[in-house]
Coordinates of C-alpha atoms in Angstrom, one line a residue:
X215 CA -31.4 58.4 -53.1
X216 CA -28.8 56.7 -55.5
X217 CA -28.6 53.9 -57.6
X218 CA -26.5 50.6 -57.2
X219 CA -24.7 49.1 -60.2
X220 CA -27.6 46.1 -60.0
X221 CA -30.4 48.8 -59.6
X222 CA -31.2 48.7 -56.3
X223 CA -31.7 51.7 -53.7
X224 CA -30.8 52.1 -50.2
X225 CA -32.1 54.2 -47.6
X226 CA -29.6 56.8 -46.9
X227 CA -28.1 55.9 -43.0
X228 CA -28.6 51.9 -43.2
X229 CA -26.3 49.9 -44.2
X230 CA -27.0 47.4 -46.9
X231 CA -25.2 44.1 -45.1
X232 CA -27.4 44.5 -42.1
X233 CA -30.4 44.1 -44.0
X234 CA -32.3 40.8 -43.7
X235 CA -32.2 38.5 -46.4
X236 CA -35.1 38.0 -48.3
X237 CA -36.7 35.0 -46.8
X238 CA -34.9 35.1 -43.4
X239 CA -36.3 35.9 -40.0
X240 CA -34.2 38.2 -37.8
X241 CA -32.5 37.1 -35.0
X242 CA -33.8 37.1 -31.5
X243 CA -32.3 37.7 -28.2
X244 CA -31.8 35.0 -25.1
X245 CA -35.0 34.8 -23.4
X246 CA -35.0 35.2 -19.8
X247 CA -37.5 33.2 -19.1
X248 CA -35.6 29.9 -20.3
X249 CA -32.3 30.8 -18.9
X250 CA -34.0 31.2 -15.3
X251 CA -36.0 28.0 -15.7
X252 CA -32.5 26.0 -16.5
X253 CA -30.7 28.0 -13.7
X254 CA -33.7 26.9 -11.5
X255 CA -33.2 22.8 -12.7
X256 CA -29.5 23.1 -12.0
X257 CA -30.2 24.1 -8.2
X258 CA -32.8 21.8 -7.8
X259 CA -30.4 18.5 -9.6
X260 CA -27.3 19.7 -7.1
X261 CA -30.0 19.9 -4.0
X262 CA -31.3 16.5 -5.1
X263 CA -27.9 15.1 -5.3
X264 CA -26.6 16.7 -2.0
X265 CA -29.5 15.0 -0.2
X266 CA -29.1 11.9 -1.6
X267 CA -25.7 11.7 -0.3
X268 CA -26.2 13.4 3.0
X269 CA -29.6 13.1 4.0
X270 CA -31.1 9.8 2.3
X271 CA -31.1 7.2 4.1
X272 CA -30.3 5.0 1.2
X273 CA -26.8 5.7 0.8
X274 CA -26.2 5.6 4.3
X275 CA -23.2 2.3 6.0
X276 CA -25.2 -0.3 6.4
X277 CA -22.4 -3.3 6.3
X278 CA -18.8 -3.1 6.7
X279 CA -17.2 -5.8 4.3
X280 CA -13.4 -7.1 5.3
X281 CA -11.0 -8.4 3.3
X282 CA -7.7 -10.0 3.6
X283 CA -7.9 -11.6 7.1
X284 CA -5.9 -14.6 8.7
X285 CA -5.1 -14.0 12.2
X286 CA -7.1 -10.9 13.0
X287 CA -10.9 -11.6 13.6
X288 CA -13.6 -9.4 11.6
X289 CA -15.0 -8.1 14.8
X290 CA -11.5 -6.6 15.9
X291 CA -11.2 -4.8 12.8
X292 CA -14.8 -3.7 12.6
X293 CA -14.5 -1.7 16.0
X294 CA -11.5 -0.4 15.4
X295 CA -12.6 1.7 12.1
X296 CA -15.6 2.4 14.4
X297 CA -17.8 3.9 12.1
X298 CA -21.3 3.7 13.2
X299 CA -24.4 1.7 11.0
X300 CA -26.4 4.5 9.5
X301 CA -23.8 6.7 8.9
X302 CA -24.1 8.4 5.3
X303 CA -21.4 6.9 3.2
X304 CA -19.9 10.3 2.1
X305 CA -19.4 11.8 5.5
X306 CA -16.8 8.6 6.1
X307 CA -13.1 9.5 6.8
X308 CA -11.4 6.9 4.9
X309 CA -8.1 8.2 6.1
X310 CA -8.8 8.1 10.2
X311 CA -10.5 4.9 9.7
X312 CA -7.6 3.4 8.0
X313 CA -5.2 4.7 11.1
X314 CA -7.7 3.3 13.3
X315 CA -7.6 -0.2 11.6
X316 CA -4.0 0.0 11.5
X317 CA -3.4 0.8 15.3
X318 CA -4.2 -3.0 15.8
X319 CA -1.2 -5.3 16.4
X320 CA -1.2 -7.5 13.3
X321 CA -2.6 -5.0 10.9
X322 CA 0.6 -3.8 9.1
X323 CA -1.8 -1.4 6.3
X324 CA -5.3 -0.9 5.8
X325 CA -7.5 0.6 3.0
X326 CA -11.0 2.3 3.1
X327 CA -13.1 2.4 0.2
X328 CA -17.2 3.4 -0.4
X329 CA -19.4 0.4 -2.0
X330 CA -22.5 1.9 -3.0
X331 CA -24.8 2.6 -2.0
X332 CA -24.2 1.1 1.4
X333 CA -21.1 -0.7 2.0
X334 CA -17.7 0.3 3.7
X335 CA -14.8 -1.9 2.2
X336 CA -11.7 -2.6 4.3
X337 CA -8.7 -4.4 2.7
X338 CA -6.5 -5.6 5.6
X339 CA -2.3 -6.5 5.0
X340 CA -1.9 -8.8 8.3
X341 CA 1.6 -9.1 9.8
X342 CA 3.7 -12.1 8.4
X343 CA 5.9 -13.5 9.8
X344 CA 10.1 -13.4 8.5
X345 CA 12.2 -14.2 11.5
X346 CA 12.3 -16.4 14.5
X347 CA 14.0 -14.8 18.3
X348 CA 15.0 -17.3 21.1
X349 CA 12.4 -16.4 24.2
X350 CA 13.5 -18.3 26.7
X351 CA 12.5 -22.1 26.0
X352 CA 10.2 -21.2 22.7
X353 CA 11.0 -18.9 19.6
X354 CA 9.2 -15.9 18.6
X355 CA 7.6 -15.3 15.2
X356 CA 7.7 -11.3 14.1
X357 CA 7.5 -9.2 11.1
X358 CA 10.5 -6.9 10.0
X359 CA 9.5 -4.2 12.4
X360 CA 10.1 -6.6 15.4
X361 CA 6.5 -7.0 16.2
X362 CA 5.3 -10.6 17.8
X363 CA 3.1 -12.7 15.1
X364 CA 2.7 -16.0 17.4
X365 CA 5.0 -18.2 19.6
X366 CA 6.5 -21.6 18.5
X367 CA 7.8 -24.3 21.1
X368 CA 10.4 -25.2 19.2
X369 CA 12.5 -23.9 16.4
X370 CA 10.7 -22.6 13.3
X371 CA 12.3 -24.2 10.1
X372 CA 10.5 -21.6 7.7
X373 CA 12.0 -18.9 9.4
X374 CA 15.8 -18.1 10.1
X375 CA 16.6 -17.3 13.6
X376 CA 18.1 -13.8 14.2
X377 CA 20.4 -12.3 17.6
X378 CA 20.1 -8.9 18.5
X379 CA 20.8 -6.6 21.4
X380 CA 17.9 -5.0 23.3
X381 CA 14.1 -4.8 22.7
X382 CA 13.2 -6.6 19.7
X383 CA 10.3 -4.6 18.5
X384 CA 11.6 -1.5 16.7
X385 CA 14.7 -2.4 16.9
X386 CA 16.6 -1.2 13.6
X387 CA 18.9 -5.0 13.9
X388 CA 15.8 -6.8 12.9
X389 CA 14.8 -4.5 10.2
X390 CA 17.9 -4.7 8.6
X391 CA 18.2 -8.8 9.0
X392 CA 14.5 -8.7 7.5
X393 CA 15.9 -6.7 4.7
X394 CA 18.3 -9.5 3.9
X395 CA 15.6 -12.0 4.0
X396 CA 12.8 -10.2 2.3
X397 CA 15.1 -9.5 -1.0
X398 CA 17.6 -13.5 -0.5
X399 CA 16.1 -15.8 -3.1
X400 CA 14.6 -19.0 -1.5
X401 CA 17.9 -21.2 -2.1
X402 CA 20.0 -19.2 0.4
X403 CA 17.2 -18.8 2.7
X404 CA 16.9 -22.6 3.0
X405 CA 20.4 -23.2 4.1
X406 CA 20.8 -20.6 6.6
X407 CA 20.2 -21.1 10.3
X408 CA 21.1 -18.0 12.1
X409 CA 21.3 -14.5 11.3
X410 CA 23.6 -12.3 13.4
X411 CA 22.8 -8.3 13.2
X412 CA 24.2 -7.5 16.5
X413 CA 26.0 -5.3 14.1
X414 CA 23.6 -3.7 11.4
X415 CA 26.4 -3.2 9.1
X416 CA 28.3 -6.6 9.7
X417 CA 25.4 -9.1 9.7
X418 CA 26.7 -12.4 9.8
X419 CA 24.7 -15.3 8.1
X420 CA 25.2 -19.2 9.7
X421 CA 24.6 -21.7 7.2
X422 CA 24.3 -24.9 9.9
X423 CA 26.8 -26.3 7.9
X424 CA 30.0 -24.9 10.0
X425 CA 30.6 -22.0 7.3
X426 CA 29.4 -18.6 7.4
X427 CA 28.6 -15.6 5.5
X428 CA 30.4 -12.2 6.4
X429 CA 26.8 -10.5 4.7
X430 CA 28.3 -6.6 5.9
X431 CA 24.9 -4.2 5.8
X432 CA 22.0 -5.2 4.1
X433 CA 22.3 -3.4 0.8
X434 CA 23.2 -5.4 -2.4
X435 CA 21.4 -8.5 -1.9
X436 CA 21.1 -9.0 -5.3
X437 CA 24.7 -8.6 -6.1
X438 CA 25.6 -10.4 -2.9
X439 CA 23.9 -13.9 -3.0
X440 CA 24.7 -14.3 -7.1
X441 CA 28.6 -13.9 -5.8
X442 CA 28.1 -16.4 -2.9
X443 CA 26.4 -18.3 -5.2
X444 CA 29.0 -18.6 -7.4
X445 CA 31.8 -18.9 -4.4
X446 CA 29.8 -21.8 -2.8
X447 CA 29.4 -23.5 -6.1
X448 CA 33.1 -23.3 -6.3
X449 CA 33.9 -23.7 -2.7
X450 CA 31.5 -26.5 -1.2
X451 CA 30.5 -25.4 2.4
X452 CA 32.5 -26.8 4.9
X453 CA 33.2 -26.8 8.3
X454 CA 35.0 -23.4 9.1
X455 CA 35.1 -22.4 6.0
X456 CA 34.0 -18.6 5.8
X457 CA 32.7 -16.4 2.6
X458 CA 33.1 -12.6 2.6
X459 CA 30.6 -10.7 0.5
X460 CA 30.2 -7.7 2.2
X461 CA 31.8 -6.0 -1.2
X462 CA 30.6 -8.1 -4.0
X463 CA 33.0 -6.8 -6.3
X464 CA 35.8 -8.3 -3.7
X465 CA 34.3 -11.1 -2.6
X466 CA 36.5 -13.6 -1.1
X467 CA 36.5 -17.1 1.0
X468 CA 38.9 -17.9 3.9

């Protein structure tokens, strides 16, 4: 045995920092028993959970709540997401329930969404209507991708008239004319009567006036109706009178 500098004595083999302090109590190990019991309540809270989502009949579709709808009925919508009352709430494909909404006619988008604990929201984007087509005696009424909104006996005056070649639904002519009119502010709009896209990249706008508007494709709205602006504020409309501004930055009138 040997002496510290502070008197103290050591066993020989031990090391003096591992020794407990005086007053301390040594340290214990995990116990098993409590890390198997919390193990054990994890399982049993993720079994709880799992069949309160998929087997309680609490969270289950009980209503089907639609939003957004003008023209389309509720029931037309309801069977076309054709998810069945009772179905648990989780286990509903929002995705092919949206597609299934959105395969009827005046549906352009539709969006799923779970309302607990047992609702199935369905926000509807109808068709609206942009352009007017000359069927026989009456006009049309469709949206940019050519698709039939209603019939009107005579001629819309919300809704410029367009002339394409073939089948109007689909047809890449009315897109682009619906282009022009989506993205025209409302002042231009007003004044025009017909919109010719028998050519998609020389669409030709008739004011009703006698003048027209050599648009070319229907990029660079923007640009394009400040510069007619501009031309008509300098050069009235008139009969014959004709304003390119197909190239905004060399917009001219004839």
């Amino acid at each position: 045995m040997s002496a510290d500098r502070g008197g103290a004595t050591a066993e020989p083999g031990t090391d003096p920092k591992a020794a407990p302090k005086p007053g301390g109590r040594p340290r214990r190990g995990s116990d098993p028993w409590k890390l198997a019991f919390v193990a054990l309540l994890v399982v049993a809270l993720v079994c709880v959970v799992t069949w309160g989502l998929l087997g309680s009949r609490l969270l289950v579709v009980r209503e089907v709540s639609v939003t957004g709808l003008d023209r389309v009925s509720r029931e037309q919508v309801v069977a076309a997401v054709d998810v069945a009352t009772g179905t648990p709430l989780i286990r509903v494909d929002l995705a092919a329930g949206a597609r299934r909404a959105e395969a009827v006619d005046l549906v352009e988008s539709a969006t799923l969404s779970r309302g607990w604990p047992a609702t199935l929201r369905v926000e509807v984007v109808e068709r609206q209507p942009l352009l007017a087509v000359r069927a026989g005696g009456e006009y049309r009424l469709v949206d940019g991708d050519g698709v039939r909104i209603e019939d009107s006996p005579t001629r819309p005056g919300t809704h410029p008239v367009v002339r394409v070649t073939g089948e109007v639904e689909g047809n890449e002519a009315v897109r682009a004319a619906a282009d022009v009119v989506e993205r025209a502010p409302g002042s231009l709009l007003a004044q025009v009567q017909l919109i010719d896209a028998t050519e998609t990249d020389a669409i030709v706008l008739d004011l009703g006036d006698g003048s027209l508007v050599e648009w070319g494709d229907p990029s660079a709205t923007s640009d394009k109706s400040e510069v007619l602006r501009v031309l008509m504020r300098e050069h009235p409309p008139e009969d014959g009178r004709i304003y390119d501004v197909s190239t905004p930055d060399l917009a001219i009138v004839r």
